[in-house]
PDB file of C-alpha atoms in Angstrom:
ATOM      1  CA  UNK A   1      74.910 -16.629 109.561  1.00 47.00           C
ATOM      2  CA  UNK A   2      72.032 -17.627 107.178  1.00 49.00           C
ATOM      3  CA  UNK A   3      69.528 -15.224 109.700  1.00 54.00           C
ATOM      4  CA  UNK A   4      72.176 -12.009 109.470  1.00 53.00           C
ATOM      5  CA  UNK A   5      72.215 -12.470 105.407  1.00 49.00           C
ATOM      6  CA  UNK A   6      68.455 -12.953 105.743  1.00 54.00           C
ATOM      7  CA  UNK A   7      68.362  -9.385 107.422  1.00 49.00           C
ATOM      8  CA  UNK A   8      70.273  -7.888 105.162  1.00 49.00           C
ATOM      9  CA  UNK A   9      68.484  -8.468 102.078  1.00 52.00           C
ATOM     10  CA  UNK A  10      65.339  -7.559 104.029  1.00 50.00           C
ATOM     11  CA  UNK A  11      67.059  -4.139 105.168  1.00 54.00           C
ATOM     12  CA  UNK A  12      68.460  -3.755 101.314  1.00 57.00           C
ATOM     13  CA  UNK A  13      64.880  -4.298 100.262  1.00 62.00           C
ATOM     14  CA  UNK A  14      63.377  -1.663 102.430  1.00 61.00           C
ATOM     15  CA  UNK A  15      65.962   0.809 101.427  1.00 66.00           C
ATOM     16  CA  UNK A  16      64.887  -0.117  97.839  1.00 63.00           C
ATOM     17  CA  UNK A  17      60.870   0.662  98.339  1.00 68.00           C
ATOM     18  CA  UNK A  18      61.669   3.925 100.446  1.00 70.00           C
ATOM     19  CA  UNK A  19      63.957   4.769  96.975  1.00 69.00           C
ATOM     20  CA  UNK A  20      61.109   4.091  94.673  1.00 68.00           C
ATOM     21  CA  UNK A  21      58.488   5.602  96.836  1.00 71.00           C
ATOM     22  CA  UNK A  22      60.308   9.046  97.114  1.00 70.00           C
ATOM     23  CA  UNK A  23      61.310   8.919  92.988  1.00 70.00           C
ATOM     24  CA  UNK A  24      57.281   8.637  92.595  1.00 73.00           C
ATOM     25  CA  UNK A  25      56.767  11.075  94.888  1.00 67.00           C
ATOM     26  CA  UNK A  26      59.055  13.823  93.321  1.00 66.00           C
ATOM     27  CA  UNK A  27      57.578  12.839  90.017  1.00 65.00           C
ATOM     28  CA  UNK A  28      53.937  14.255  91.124  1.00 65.00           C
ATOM     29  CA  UNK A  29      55.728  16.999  92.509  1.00 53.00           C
ATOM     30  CA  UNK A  30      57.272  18.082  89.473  1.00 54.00           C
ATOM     31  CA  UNK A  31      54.078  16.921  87.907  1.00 55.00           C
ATOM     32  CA  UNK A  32      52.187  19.937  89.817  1.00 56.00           C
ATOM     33  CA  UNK A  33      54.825  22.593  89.375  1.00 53.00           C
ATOM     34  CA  UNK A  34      55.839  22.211  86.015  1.00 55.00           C
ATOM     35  CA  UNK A  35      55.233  25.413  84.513  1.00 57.00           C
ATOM     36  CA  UNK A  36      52.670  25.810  81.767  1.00 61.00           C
ATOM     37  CA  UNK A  37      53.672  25.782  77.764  1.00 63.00           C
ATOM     38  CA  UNK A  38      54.704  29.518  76.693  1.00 70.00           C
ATOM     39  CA  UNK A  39      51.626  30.541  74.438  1.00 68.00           C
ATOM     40  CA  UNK A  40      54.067  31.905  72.138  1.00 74.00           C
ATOM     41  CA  UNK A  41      55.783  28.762  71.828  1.00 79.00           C
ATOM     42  CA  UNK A  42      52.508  27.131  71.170  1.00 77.00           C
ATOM     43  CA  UNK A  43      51.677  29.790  68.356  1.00 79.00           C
ATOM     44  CA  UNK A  44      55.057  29.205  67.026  1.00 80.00           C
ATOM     45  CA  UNK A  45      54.537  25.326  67.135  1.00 85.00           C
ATOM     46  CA  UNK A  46      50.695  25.210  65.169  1.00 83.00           C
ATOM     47  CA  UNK A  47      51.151  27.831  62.868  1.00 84.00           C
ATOM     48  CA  UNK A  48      54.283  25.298  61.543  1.00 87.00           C
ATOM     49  CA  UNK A  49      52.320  22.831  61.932  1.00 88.00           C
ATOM     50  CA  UNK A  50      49.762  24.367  60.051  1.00 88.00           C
ATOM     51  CA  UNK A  51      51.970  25.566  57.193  1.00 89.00           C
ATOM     52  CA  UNK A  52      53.248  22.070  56.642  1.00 90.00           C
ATOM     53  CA  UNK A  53      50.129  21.084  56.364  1.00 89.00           C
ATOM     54  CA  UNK A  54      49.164  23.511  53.835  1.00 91.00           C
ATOM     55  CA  UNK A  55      52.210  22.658  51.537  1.00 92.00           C
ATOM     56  CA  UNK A  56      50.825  18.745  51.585  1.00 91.00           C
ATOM     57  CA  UNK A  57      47.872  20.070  50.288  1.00 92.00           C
ATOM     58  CA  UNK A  58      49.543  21.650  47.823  1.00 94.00           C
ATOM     59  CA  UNK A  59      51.300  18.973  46.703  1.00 94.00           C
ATOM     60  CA  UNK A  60      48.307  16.900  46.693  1.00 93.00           C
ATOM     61  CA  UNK A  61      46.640  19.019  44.217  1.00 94.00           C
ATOM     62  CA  UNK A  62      49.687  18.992  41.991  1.00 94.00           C
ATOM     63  CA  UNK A  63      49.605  15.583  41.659  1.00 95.00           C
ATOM     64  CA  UNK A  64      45.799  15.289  41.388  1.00 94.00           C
ATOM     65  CA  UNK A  65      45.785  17.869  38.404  1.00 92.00           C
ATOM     66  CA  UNK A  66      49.185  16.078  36.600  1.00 93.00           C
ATOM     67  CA  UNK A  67      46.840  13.424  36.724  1.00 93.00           C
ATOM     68  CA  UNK A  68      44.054  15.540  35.057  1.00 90.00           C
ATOM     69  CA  UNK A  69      46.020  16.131  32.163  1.00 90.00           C
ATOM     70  CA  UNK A  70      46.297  12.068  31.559  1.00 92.00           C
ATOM     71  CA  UNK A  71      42.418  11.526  31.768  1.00 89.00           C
ATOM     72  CA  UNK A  72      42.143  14.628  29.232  1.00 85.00           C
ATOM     73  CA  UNK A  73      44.475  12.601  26.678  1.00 87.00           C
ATOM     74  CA  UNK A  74      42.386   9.309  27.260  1.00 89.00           C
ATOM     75  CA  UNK A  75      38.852  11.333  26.823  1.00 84.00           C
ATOM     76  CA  UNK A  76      40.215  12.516  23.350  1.00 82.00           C
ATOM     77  CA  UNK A  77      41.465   9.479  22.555  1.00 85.00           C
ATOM     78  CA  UNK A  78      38.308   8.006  23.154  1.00 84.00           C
ATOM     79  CA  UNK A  79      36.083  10.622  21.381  1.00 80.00           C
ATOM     80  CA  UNK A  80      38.259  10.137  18.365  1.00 79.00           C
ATOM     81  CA  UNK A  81      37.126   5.853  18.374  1.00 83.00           C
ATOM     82  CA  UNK A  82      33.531   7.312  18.719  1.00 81.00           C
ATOM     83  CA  UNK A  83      33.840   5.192  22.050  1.00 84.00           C
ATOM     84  CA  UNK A  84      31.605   8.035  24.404  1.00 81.00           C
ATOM     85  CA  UNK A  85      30.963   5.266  27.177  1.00 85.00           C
ATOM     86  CA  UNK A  86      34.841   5.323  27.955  1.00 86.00           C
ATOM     87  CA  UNK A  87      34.924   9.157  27.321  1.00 83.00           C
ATOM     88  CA  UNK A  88      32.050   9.590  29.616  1.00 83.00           C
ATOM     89  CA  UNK A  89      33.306   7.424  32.534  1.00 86.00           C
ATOM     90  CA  UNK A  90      36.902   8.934  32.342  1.00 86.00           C
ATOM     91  CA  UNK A  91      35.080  12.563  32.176  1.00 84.00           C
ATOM     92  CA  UNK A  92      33.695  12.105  35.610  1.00 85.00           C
ATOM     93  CA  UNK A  93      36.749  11.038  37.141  1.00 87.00           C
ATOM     94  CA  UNK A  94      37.553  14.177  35.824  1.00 86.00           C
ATOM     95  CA  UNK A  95      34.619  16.174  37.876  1.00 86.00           C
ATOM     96  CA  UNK A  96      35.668  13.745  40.846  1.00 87.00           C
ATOM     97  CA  UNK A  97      39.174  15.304  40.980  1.00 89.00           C
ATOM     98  CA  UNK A  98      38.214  18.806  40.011  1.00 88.00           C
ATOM     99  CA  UNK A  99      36.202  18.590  43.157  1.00 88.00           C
ATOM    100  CA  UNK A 100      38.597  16.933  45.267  1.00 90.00           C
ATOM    101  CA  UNK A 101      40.845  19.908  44.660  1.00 92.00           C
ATOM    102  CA  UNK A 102      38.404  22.689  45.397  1.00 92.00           C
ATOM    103  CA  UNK A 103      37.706  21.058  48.496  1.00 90.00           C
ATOM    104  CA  UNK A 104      41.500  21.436  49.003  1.00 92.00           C
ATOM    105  CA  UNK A 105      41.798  24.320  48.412  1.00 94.00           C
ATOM    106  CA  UNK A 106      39.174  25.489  50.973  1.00 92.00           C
ATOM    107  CA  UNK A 107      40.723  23.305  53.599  1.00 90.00           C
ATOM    108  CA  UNK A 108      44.051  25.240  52.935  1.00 91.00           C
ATOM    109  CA  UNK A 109      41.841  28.104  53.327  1.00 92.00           C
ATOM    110  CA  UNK A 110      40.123  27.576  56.646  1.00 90.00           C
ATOM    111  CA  UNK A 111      43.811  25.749  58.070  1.00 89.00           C
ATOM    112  CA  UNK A 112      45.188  29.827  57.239  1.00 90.00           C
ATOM    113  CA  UNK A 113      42.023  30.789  59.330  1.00 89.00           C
ATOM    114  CA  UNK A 114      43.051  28.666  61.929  1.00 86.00           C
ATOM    115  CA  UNK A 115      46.535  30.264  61.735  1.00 85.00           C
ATOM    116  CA  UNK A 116      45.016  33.792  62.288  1.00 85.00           C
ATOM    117  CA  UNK A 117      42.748  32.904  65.018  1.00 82.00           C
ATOM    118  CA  UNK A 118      45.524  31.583  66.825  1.00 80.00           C
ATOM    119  CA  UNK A 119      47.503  34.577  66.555  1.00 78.00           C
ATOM    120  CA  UNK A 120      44.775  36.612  68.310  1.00 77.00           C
ATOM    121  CA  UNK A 121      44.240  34.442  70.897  1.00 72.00           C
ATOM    122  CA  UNK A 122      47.618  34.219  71.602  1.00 70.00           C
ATOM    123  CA  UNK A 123      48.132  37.970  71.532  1.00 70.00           C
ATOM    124  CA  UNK A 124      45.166  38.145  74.682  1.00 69.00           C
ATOM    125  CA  UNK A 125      47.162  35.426  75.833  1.00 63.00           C
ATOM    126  CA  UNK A 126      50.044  37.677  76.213  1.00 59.00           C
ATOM    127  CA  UNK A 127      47.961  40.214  77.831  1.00 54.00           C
ATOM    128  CA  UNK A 128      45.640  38.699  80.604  1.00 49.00           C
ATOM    129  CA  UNK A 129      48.049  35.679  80.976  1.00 53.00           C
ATOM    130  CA  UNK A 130      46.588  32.566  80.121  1.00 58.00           C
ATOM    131  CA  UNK A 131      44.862  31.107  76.567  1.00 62.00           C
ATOM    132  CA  UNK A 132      40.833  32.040  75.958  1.00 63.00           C
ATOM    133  CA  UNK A 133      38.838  29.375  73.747  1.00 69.00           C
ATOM    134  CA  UNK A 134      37.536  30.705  70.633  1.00 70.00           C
ATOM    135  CA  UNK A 135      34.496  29.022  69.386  1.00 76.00           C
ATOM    136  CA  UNK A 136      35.881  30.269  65.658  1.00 79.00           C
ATOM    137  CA  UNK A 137      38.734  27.751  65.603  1.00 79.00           C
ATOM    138  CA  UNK A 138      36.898  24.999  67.176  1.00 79.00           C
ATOM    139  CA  UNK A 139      34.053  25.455  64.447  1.00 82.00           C
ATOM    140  CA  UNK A 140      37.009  25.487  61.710  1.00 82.00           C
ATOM    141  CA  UNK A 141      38.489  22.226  63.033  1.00 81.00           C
ATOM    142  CA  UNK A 142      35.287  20.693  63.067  1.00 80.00           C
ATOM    143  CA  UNK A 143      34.850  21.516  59.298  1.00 80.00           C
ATOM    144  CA  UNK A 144      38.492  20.209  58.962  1.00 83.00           C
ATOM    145  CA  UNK A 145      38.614  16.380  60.423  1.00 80.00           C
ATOM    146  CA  UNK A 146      35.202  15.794  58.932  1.00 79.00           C
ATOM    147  CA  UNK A 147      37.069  16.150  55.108  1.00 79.00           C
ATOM    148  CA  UNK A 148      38.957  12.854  54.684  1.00 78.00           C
ATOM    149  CA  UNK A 149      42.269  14.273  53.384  1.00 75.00           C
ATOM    150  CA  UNK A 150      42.495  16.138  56.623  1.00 78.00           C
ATOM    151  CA  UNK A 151      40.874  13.805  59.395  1.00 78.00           C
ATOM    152  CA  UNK A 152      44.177  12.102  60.891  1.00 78.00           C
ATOM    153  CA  UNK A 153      46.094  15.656  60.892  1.00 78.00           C
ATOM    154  CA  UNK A 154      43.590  17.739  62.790  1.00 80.00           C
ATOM    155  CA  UNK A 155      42.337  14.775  65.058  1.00 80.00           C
ATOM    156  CA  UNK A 156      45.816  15.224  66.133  1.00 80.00           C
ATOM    157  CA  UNK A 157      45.751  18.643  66.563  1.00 78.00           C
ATOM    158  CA  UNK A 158      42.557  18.911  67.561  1.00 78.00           C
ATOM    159  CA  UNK A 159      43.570  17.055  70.945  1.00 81.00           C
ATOM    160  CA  UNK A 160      46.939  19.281  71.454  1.00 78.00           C
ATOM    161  CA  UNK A 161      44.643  22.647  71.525  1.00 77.00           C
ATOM    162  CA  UNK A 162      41.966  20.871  73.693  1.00 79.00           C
ATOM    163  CA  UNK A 163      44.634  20.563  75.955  1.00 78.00           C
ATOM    164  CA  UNK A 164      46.002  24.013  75.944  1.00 72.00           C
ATOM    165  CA  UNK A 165      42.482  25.172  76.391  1.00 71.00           C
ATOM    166  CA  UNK A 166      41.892  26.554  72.867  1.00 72.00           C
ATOM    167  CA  UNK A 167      38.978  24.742  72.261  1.00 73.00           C
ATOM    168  CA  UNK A 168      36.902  22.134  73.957  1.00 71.00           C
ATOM    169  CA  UNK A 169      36.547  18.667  73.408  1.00 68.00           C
ATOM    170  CA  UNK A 170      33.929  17.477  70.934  1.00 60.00           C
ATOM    171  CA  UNK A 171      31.989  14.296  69.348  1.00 54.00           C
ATOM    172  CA  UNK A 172      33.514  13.968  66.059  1.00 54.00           C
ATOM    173  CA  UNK A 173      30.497  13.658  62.934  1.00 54.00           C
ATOM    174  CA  UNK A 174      30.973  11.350  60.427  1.00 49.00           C
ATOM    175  CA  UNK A 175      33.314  11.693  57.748  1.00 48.00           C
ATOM    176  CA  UNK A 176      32.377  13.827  55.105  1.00 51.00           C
ATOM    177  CA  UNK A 177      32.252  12.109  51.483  1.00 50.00           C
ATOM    178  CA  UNK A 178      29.864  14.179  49.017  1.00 47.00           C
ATOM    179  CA  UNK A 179      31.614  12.532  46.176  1.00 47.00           C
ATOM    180  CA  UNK A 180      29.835   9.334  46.168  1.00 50.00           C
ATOM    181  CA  UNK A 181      26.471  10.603  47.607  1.00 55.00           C
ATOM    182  CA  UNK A 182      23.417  10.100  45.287  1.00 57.00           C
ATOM    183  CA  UNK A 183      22.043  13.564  45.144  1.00 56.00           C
ATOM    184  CA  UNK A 184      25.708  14.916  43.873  1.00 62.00           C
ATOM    185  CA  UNK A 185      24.696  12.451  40.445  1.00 71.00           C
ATOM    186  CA  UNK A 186      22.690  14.882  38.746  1.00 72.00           C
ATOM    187  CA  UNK A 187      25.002  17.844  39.194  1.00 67.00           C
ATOM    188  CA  UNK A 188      28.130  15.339  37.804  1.00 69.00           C
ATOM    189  CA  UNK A 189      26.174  14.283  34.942  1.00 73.00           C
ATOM    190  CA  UNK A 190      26.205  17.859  34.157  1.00 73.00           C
ATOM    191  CA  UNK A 191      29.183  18.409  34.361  1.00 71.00           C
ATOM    192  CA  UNK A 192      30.354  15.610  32.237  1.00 73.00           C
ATOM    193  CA  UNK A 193      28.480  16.970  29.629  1.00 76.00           C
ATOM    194  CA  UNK A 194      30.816  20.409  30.207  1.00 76.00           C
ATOM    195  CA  UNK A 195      33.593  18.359  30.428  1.00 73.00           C
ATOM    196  CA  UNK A 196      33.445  16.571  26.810  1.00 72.00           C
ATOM    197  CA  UNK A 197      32.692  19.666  25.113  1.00 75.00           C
ATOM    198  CA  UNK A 198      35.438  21.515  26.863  1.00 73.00           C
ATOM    199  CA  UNK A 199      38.018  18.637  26.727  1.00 66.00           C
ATOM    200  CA  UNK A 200      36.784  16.674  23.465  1.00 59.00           C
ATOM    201  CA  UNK A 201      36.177  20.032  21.342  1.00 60.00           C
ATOM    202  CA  UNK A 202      32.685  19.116  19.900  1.00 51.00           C
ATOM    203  CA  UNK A 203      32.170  21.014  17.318  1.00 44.00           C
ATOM    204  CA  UNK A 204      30.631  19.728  14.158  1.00 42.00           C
ATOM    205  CA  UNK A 205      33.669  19.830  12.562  1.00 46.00           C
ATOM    206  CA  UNK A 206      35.866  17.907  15.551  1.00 51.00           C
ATOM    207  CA  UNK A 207      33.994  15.428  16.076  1.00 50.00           C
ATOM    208  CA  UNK A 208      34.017  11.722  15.281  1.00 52.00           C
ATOM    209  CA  UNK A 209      32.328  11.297  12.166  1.00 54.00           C
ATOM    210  CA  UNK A 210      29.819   8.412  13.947  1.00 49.00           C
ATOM    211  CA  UNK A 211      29.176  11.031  16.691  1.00 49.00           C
ATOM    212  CA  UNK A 212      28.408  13.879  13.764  1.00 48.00           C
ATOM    213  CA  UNK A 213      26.223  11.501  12.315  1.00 51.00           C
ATOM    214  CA  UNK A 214      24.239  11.119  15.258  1.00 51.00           C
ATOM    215  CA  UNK A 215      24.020  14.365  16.098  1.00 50.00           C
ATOM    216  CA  UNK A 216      22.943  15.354  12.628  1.00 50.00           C
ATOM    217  CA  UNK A 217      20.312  12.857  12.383  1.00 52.00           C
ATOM    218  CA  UNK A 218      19.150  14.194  15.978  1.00 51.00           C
ATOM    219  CA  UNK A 219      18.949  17.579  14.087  1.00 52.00           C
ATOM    220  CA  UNK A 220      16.857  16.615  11.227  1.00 51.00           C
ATOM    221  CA  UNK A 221      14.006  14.716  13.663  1.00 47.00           C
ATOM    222  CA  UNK A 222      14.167  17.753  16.097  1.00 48.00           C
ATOM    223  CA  UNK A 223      13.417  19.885  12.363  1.00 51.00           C
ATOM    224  CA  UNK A 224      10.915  17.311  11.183  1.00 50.00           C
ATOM    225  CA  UNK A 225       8.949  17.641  14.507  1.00 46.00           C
ATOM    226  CA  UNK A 226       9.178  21.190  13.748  1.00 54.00           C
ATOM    227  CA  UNK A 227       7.970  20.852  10.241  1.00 53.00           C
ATOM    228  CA  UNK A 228       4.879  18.804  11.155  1.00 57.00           C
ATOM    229  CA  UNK A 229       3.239  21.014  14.044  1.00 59.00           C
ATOM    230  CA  UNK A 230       3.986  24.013  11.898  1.00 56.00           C
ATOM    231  CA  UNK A 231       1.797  22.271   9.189  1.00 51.00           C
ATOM    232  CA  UNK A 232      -0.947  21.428  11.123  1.00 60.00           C
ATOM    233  CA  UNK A 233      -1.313  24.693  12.206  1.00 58.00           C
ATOM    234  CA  UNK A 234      -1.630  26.282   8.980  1.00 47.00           C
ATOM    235  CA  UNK A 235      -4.382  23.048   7.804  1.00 51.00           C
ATOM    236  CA  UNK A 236      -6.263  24.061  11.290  1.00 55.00           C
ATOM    237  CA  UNK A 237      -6.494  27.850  10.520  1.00 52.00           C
ATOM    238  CA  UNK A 238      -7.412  27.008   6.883  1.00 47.00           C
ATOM    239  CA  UNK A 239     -10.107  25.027   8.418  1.00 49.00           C
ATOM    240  CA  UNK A 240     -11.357  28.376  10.626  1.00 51.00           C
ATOM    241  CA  UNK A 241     -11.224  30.958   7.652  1.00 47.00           C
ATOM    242  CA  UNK A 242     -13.452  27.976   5.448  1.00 50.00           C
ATOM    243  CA  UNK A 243     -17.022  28.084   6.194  1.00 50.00           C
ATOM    244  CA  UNK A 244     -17.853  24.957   5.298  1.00 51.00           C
TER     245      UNK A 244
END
């Protein structure tokens, strides 16, 4: 009895594997033949994709310039308490963001590049039958995951048109971020100084009366320099027309 039951789990097992082994089997089968993507669905898919992306962007600019408008009520604030350290440090958060959002805004820019390229590439698709790379929107991805606000997105997306055989697969660079690279510190001091005036309104009436005083004062020495190398060129062509 115990030898039949034996068998029959053994037979039961058998018929289990040979199960398995032809599911597995199919699965590489329909692995091989599955037909490929329709381009046009793939167009359809990116370019929303794509547009979502875009109206992030958007958003994130929104909220970066309702920001804005916060540090420009702090900066005057501070101007008026003759406190220019604070107004100073909060005007170059100011050039930060202003820079953060043109870099936005050319990231929405090359992502509606993208969008176009694709729609060429598809239309050949549509012709000779299969999807051509285009060196075009593999160099504008590039640009896009090395920008920080982009990198996750179009790492993502990067890998779903590497597939399709849009573009090929590349080494990604390092992450872009200009904002807190030394040589950008001269060109932000700058535009602090842009930033006051346009923001804090300093004109010799508006401002602080410690900052006027300053500036006055500045005045005078710059005339008193003025004064003295005038003189001494009258004493020295005194000294030419003399003689003796």
């Amino acid at each position: 009895m115990r030898s039949r039951y034996s068998l029959f789990i053994y037979q039961d097992s058998k018929t289990e594997q040979r199960r398995l082994g032809r599911k597995r089997k199919m699965k590489r089968v329909m692995k091989i033949i599955k037909p490929k993507p329709d381009p046009k669905q793939l167009l359809r898919d990116w370019q929303r994709k794509l547009r979502q992306d875009c109206r992030n962007i958007e958003r994130q600019i929104q909220d970066i310039q309702k920001e804005e408008r916060t540090v420009q009520k702090a900066i005057k604030e501070a101007a008026k308490r003759s406190d220019m350290v604070s107004a100073k440090a909060l005007a170059k958060e100011i050039v930060s963001s202003r820079r953060t959002v043109n870099k936005l805004y050319e990231n929405k820019a090359q992502m509606n590049s993208i969008s176009m390229h694709l729609g060429e590439s598809i239309a050949v698709a549509g012709t000779v039958g299969n999807i051509s790379k285009s060196a075009e929107v593999m160099k504008l991805v590039n640009n896009l995951i090395k920008a920080p606000q982009m990198a996750a997105a179009m790492q993502e997306f990067s890998k779903e048109m590497t597939k399709a055989g849009v573009i090929e697969e590349f080494v990604i660079d390092a992450i872009d971020d200009a904002l807190d690279s030394e040589d950008m510190e001269e060109e932000i001091d700058d535009e602090v100084d842009k930033v006051l005036s346009a923001i804090a309104g300093e004109t010799a009436a508006e401002r602080p009366e410690a900052v006027r005083k300053e500036r006055i004062k500045e005045d005078g020495i710059a005339q008193g320099v003025d004064d003295e190398e005038e003189l001494e060129e009258i004493q020295l062509g005194l000294l030419k027309l003399d003689p003796n």
